Short mmCIF file of C-alpha atoms in Angstrom, two decimals:
data_model
loop_
_atom_site.label_atom_id
_atom_site.label_comp_id
_atom_site.label_asym_id
_atom_site.label_seq_id
_atom_site.Cartn_x
_atom_site.Cartn_y
_atom_site.Cartn_z
CA MET H 264 -23.65 4.10 21.55
CA ARG H 265 -20.87 3.82 19.15
CA ILE H 266 -22.89 5.16 16.05
CA HIS H 267 -23.80 7.76 18.54
CA ASN H 268 -20.23 8.68 19.22
CA VAL H 269 -19.35 8.38 15.76
CA VAL H 270 -21.85 11.03 14.91
CA LYS H 271 -20.78 13.40 17.73
CA PHE H 272 -17.26 13.25 16.40
CA LEU H 273 -18.15 13.58 12.91
CA THR H 274 -20.43 16.73 13.83
CA LEU H 275 -17.57 18.14 15.83
CA THR H 276 -15.03 17.51 12.84
CA SER H 277 -17.40 19.26 10.48
CA ALA H 278 -17.60 21.91 13.03
CA ILE H 279 -13.85 22.38 13.03
CA ALA H 280 -13.52 21.99 9.56
CA VAL H 281 -16.13 24.80 8.76
CA PHE H 282 -14.47 27.28 11.10
CA ALA H 283 -11.15 26.66 9.99
CA ALA H 284 -12.38 27.43 6.39
CA ALA H 285 -14.16 30.36 7.58
CA THR H 286 -11.00 31.55 9.65
CA THR H 287 -8.94 30.89 6.52
CA SER H 288 -11.24 32.73 4.29
CA ALA H 289 -11.06 35.85 6.45
CA VAL H 290 -7.38 35.80 7.08
CA SER H 291 -6.99 35.61 3.35
CA ALA H 292 -9.61 38.48 2.53
CA GLU H 293 -7.83 40.78 5.20
CA PHE H 294 -4.17 39.78 3.83
CA PRO H 295 -2.02 41.76 4.10
CA THR H 296 -2.18 43.29 7.41
CA LYS H 297 1.63 44.10 7.57
CA PRO H 298 4.20 44.90 5.09
CA ILE H 299 5.18 42.41 2.48
CA ARG H 300 8.96 41.56 2.21
CA ILE H 301 10.56 40.81 -1.39
CA ILE H 302 13.88 39.26 -1.26
CA ASN H 303 15.87 40.06 -4.53
CA ALA H 304 18.62 37.52 -4.78
CA PHE H 305 20.74 40.05 -6.94
CA LYS H 306 22.51 42.79 -6.90
CA PRO H 307 20.83 46.29 -6.17
CA GLY H 308 20.45 48.06 -9.53
CA GLY H 309 20.39 45.29 -11.71
CA ALA H 310 17.63 44.27 -14.11
CA THR H 311 15.56 42.13 -11.53
CA ASP H 312 16.13 44.84 -9.02
CA THR H 313 14.66 47.72 -11.28
CA ALA H 314 12.05 45.36 -12.73
CA ILE H 315 10.60 44.60 -9.18
CA ARG H 316 10.83 48.20 -8.10
CA GLY H 317 8.97 49.39 -11.26
CA LEU H 318 6.46 46.73 -11.08
CA THR H 319 5.42 47.54 -7.11
CA GLN H 320 5.67 51.33 -7.33
CA SER H 321 2.07 51.57 -7.85
CA SER H 322 1.07 48.91 -4.93
CA ASP H 323 -0.43 51.59 -2.70
CA SER H 324 -3.22 51.53 -5.39
CA PHE H 325 -4.14 47.93 -4.46
CA ILE H 326 -3.25 47.26 -0.94
CA ASP H 327 -2.78 49.48 2.20
CA GLN H 328 0.55 47.64 3.36
CA PRO H 329 3.72 48.90 1.45
CA ILE H 330 6.25 46.27 -0.20
CA ILE H 331 9.86 46.25 0.73
CA ILE H 332 12.59 45.20 -1.31
CA GLU H 333 15.37 43.44 0.55
CA ALA H 334 18.60 42.55 -1.31
CA VAL H 335 20.17 39.44 -0.14
CA THR H 336 23.21 38.66 -2.61
CA GLY H 337 25.71 36.17 -2.85
CA GLY H 338 26.69 32.73 -4.28
CA GLY H 339 25.02 33.71 -7.82
CA GLY H 340 21.62 34.16 -6.22
CA VAL H 341 21.55 31.04 -3.88
CA THR H 342 22.10 32.96 -0.76
CA GLY H 343 19.07 35.27 -1.19
CA ILE H 344 16.84 32.24 -2.91
CA LEU H 345 17.57 29.95 0.06
CA LYS H 346 16.72 32.62 2.58
CA ALA H 347 13.33 33.20 0.93
CA ALA H 348 12.88 29.49 1.17
CA LYS H 349 13.46 29.42 4.80
CA SER H 350 10.79 32.22 5.52
CA LYS H 351 7.70 31.42 7.17
CA PRO H 352 5.04 30.53 4.57
CA ASP H 353 2.58 33.12 5.03
CA GLY H 354 2.83 35.25 2.27
CA TYR H 355 4.67 38.33 3.78
CA THR H 356 7.98 37.20 2.35
CA LEU H 357 8.34 36.52 -1.10
CA LEU H 358 11.10 36.16 -3.48
CA VAL H 359 12.02 37.89 -7.21
CA ALA H 360 13.87 35.70 -9.22
CA ASP H 361 14.56 35.31 -13.04
CA THR H 362 15.40 32.43 -15.46
CA VAL H 363 18.45 31.61 -13.06
CA MET H 364 16.22 29.60 -11.06
CA THR H 365 15.91 26.94 -13.69
CA THR H 366 19.80 27.28 -15.05
CA LEU H 367 21.58 27.23 -11.41
CA PRO H 368 20.95 23.61 -10.95
CA LEU H 369 22.32 23.11 -14.37
CA PHE H 370 25.56 23.94 -13.06
CA GLN H 371 25.85 23.75 -9.62
CA LYS H 372 24.99 20.32 -7.95
CA ASN H 373 23.72 19.55 -4.72
CA LEU H 374 22.23 22.80 -4.25
CA PRO H 375 20.43 23.40 -0.94
CA VAL H 376 17.54 25.25 -2.63
CA SER H 377 15.57 24.95 -6.11
CA ALA H 378 12.62 26.10 -7.87
CA GLU H 379 10.65 23.04 -6.41
CA ASP H 380 11.14 25.02 -2.83
CA PHE H 381 8.51 27.61 -4.31
CA LYS H 382 5.44 28.36 -5.91
CA PRO H 383 5.15 30.90 -8.49
CA VAL H 384 2.79 33.68 -7.88
CA GLY H 385 3.43 35.03 -11.58
CA VAL H 386 5.71 35.85 -14.36
CA PHE H 387 5.57 39.39 -14.98
CA ASN H 388 8.14 40.24 -17.60
CA LEU H 389 10.25 39.21 -20.31
CA ARG H 390 13.50 40.38 -21.39
CA GLY H 391 16.42 39.34 -23.44
CA ALA H 392 20.33 39.40 -23.75
CA TRP H 393 22.26 40.86 -26.81
CA LEU H 394 25.37 40.67 -28.22
CA LEU H 395 27.68 43.76 -28.04
CA THR H 396 31.34 44.72 -28.96
CA ARG H 397 33.25 47.67 -29.53
CA PRO H 398 33.76 50.02 -32.72
CA SER H 399 37.40 49.19 -32.85
CA LYS H 400 36.74 45.51 -33.60
CA GLY H 401 35.14 46.59 -36.88
CA TRP H 402 32.17 44.14 -36.68
CA ASN H 403 29.09 45.87 -37.64
CA SER H 404 26.85 42.39 -37.82
CA LEU H 405 26.58 39.11 -36.39
CA ASP H 406 27.86 37.72 -39.66
CA GLU H 407 30.98 39.52 -39.23
CA PHE H 408 31.31 38.49 -35.55
CA VAL H 409 30.75 34.90 -36.76
CA LYS H 410 33.26 35.01 -39.54
CA ALA H 411 36.08 36.36 -37.27
CA ALA H 412 35.06 33.42 -34.47
CA GLN H 413 35.64 30.88 -37.13
CA ALA H 414 38.61 32.50 -38.07
CA ALA H 415 40.25 32.11 -34.68
CA PRO H 416 38.58 29.08 -32.88
CA GLY H 417 38.63 29.52 -29.06
CA GLU H 418 40.33 32.91 -29.15
CA LEU H 419 37.72 35.61 -29.33
CA THR H 420 36.26 36.23 -25.84
CA VAL H 421 32.78 37.08 -24.79
CA GLY H 422 31.81 38.31 -21.67
CA VAL H 423 28.80 37.09 -19.67
CA PRO H 424 27.23 38.18 -16.17
CA ALA H 425 27.65 34.29 -14.98
CA LEU H 426 28.52 30.96 -16.47
CA SER H 427 24.97 29.63 -15.21
CA SER H 428 23.08 32.65 -16.44
CA PRO H 429 20.49 32.68 -19.49
CA GLN H 430 23.00 34.90 -21.34
CA HIS H 431 25.64 32.08 -20.80
CA MET H 432 22.94 29.85 -22.44
CA THR H 433 22.35 32.41 -25.42
CA VAL H 434 26.58 32.32 -26.18
CA ILE H 435 25.97 28.50 -26.10
CA ALA H 436 23.13 28.75 -28.56
CA LEU H 437 25.41 30.92 -30.72
CA GLU H 438 28.13 28.36 -30.80
CA ASP H 439 25.88 25.59 -31.44
CA HIS H 440 23.93 27.14 -34.42
CA TYR H 441 27.07 28.65 -36.21
CA GLU H 442 29.60 25.86 -35.17
CA ILE H 443 31.68 28.36 -33.67
CA ASP H 444 34.11 28.31 -30.56
CA VAL H 445 34.46 31.18 -28.21
CA ASN H 446 36.27 31.95 -24.62
CA ILE H 447 33.36 32.64 -22.54
CA VAL H 448 34.29 34.72 -19.22
CA PRO H 449 32.05 35.59 -16.45
CA TYR H 450 32.07 38.92 -14.63
CA GLY H 451 29.53 38.51 -11.96
CA GLY H 452 26.95 41.01 -13.19
CA GLY H 453 25.51 42.98 -16.41
CA ALA H 454 27.62 46.11 -15.20
CA PRO H 455 30.92 44.60 -14.60
CA THR H 456 30.57 42.75 -18.23
CA MET H 457 29.78 46.00 -19.73
CA ALA H 458 32.96 47.58 -18.09
CA ALA H 459 35.10 44.91 -19.43
CA LEU H 460 33.86 45.48 -22.74
CA LEU H 461 34.36 49.22 -22.69
CA GLY H 462 37.54 48.56 -20.95
CA ASP H 463 39.01 46.53 -23.69
CA GLN H 464 39.41 43.44 -21.79
CA ILE H 465 36.98 41.16 -23.82
CA ASP H 466 35.85 41.07 -27.64
CA ALA H 467 32.63 40.94 -26.88
CA ALA H 468 29.77 40.95 -24.19
CA MET H 469 26.47 39.13 -23.92
CA PRO H 470 24.75 41.30 -20.90
CA GLY H 471 21.12 41.46 -20.29
CA ALA H 472 19.23 44.28 -22.17
CA PRO H 473 19.01 47.06 -21.49
CA ALA H 474 22.38 47.43 -19.92
CA GLY H 475 24.69 48.65 -22.21
CA LEU H 476 21.79 50.96 -24.11
CA ASP H 477 23.66 54.20 -23.40
CA SER H 478 27.06 53.01 -24.69
CA ILE H 479 25.29 51.88 -27.96
CA ASN H 480 23.39 55.36 -28.09
CA ALA H 481 26.60 57.00 -27.62
CA GLY H 482 28.83 55.13 -30.03
CA ASP H 483 30.82 53.30 -27.73
CA ALA H 484 29.39 49.87 -28.25
CA VAL H 485 27.98 48.22 -31.51
CA PHE H 486 25.02 45.98 -31.30
CA LEU H 487 25.17 42.48 -33.22
CA VAL H 488 22.08 40.57 -32.17
CA ALA H 489 19.60 40.15 -29.47
CA SER H 490 18.64 36.99 -28.16
CA THR H 491 15.10 37.42 -28.61
CA ASN H 492 12.23 40.17 -29.77
CA ILE H 493 12.72 42.70 -27.49
CA GLU H 494 11.14 46.37 -26.92
CA LEU H 495 13.46 49.30 -26.46
CA LYS H 496 11.89 52.53 -27.01
CA LYS H 497 15.52 54.44 -26.28
CA PHE H 498 17.04 52.30 -28.90
CA GLU H 499 18.17 53.99 -31.83
CA GLY H 500 18.43 51.29 -34.57
CA GLU H 501 16.95 48.05 -35.78
CA ILE H 502 16.64 45.00 -33.52
CA ILE H 503 17.58 41.86 -35.08
CA SER H 504 16.79 38.83 -32.98
CA LEU H 505 18.59 35.26 -33.25
CA LYS H 506 15.22 33.83 -33.95
CA ASP H 507 15.10 35.92 -37.13
CA GLU H 508 18.67 34.70 -37.88
CA GLY H 509 17.00 30.83 -38.07
CA VAL H 510 18.41 30.18 -34.18
CA ASN H 511 15.50 28.08 -32.49
CA HIS H 512 16.02 28.05 -28.86
CA ASP H 513 13.83 29.98 -26.28
CA LEU H 514 16.26 32.65 -25.26
CA GLY H 515 13.83 34.87 -23.44
CA ILE H 516 14.52 35.94 -19.59
CA TRP H 517 11.56 35.88 -17.70
CA THR H 518 11.44 37.50 -14.16
CA ALA H 519 8.80 35.99 -11.62
CA VAL H 520 7.62 36.69 -8.16
CA TRP H 521 7.78 33.44 -5.71
CA ALA H 522 6.32 32.35 -2.30
CA PRO H 523 7.39 29.60 -0.39
CA LYS H 524 6.00 26.07 -1.24
CA ASP H 525 3.96 25.68 1.90
CA THR H 526 2.14 28.96 1.68
CA PRO H 527 -1.54 28.55 2.05
CA ASN H 528 -3.64 28.45 -1.34
CA GLU H 529 -5.77 31.09 -0.14
CA VAL H 530 -2.87 33.32 0.61
CA MET H 531 -1.53 32.46 -2.75
CA ALA H 532 -4.59 33.36 -4.48
CA ARG H 533 -4.68 36.66 -3.05
CA LEU H 534 -1.00 37.28 -3.97
CA VAL H 535 -1.95 36.41 -7.46
CA GLU H 536 -4.59 38.90 -7.54
CA ILE H 537 -2.67 41.58 -5.90
CA PHE H 538 0.26 41.06 -8.51
CA GLY H 539 -1.81 40.37 -11.13
CA ALA H 540 -3.31 43.90 -10.71
CA MET H 541 -0.14 45.61 -10.48
CA ALA H 542 1.14 43.53 -13.66
CA THR H 543 -1.45 44.83 -15.82
CA SER H 544 -1.48 48.20 -14.59
CA LEU H 545 -0.65 51.00 -17.07
CA GLU H 546 2.02 52.13 -14.48
CA TRP H 547 3.98 48.96 -14.91
CA THR H 548 3.37 48.55 -18.29
CA ASP H 549 4.64 51.95 -19.48
CA PHE H 550 7.61 51.66 -17.05
CA ALA H 551 8.38 48.27 -18.45
CA ARG H 552 8.67 49.43 -22.18
CA GLY H 553 10.29 52.66 -21.44
CA TYR H 554 12.94 50.95 -19.12
CA GLY H 555 13.36 47.98 -22.08
CA VAL H 556 11.36 44.62 -20.96
CA THR H 557 8.10 43.10 -22.12
CA PRO H 558 5.26 43.54 -19.72
CA ILE H 559 3.54 40.08 -19.38
CA TRP H 560 1.42 38.37 -16.78
CA LYS H 561 1.52 34.69 -16.20
CA PRO H 562 -0.22 33.76 -12.63
CA GLY H 563 -0.03 30.66 -10.80
CA ALA H 564 -0.27 27.35 -12.56
CA GLU H 565 0.19 28.97 -16.04
CA ALA H 566 3.44 30.38 -14.77
CA ALA H 567 4.63 27.03 -13.47
CA THR H 568 4.01 25.66 -17.05
CA TYR H 569 5.58 28.18 -18.58
CA ILE H 570 8.67 28.24 -16.18
CA GLU H 571 9.05 24.48 -16.80
CA GLU H 572 9.19 24.70 -20.76
CA SER H 573 11.95 27.12 -20.11
CA GLY H 574 13.63 25.07 -17.76
CA LYS H 575 13.65 22.30 -20.34
CA SER H 576 15.19 24.40 -23.12
CA MET H 577 17.93 25.67 -20.94
CA ALA H 578 18.90 22.22 -19.93
CA ASP H 579 18.81 21.22 -23.52
CA LEU H 580 21.52 24.05 -23.95
CA ALA H 581 23.34 23.03 -20.92
CA GLY H 582 23.90 19.81 -22.59
CA LEU H 583 25.64 21.22 -25.41
CA ILE H 584 28.38 22.58 -23.36
CA LYS H 585 31.95 21.36 -24.20
#
């Protein structure tokens, strides 16, 4: 009798499992059945916002539902990231965020949210920062900037979008490699950083490329060096990177689409499929190179490994802060 009951129980359990698997498979095959919302935790019009809008411009070629970009700013990105983490893990609310996901915890302790609250759908672009100055400073190369910094320790001011940003880490890498000390000033975004430079409030700026491109081409700003190799079709000159100068740090700024960590694997697989198609489309790659970012696609587990390695590099740089 007991054996009979066990057999009945196992049969019933197996039937439930098969039904659940079939149901989940059907759900993932139909996904999405309503609009997908992507939370951008940073300012509208910035590099992250422009990138995700460029990526999703061809979404109607791959899914029948619209993709809506919603800006939720504040707290250096924490407000939007937290909102995305607390959303229902069904694949319909996602997050777009860049390297800040790994640098924020280095500067803000006891954060209510972190990268561990998400699973990456994929990394879809790579961009860099660049060191710019004004023509009036008389510096036309990185070497001239370094000599000026060495001559006045702690006096030269360099603007960055935020103290927890990859751009901040790039200035730290400069200080470490060239044994200089500069005064780093945060401005709350790339645009305000450029405004401070052009307004003669700081000596140099380290915004994320391509911020400042028009100013360079117009002769109002001078390019000194890029944090990493970058593609800028509209740049009128030669791009020299810190890697070319012998600075051995991973200073690329990646951007990724994320889903809450409890999103079902089947839905994650469908999201990877959808965003992978967009990230390898001609529409996106042409847009990216024209805008000034390098289109790449690292899905799922590959993205997680890539992000982890980037985080280690940023942590090493954070440890150098005086």
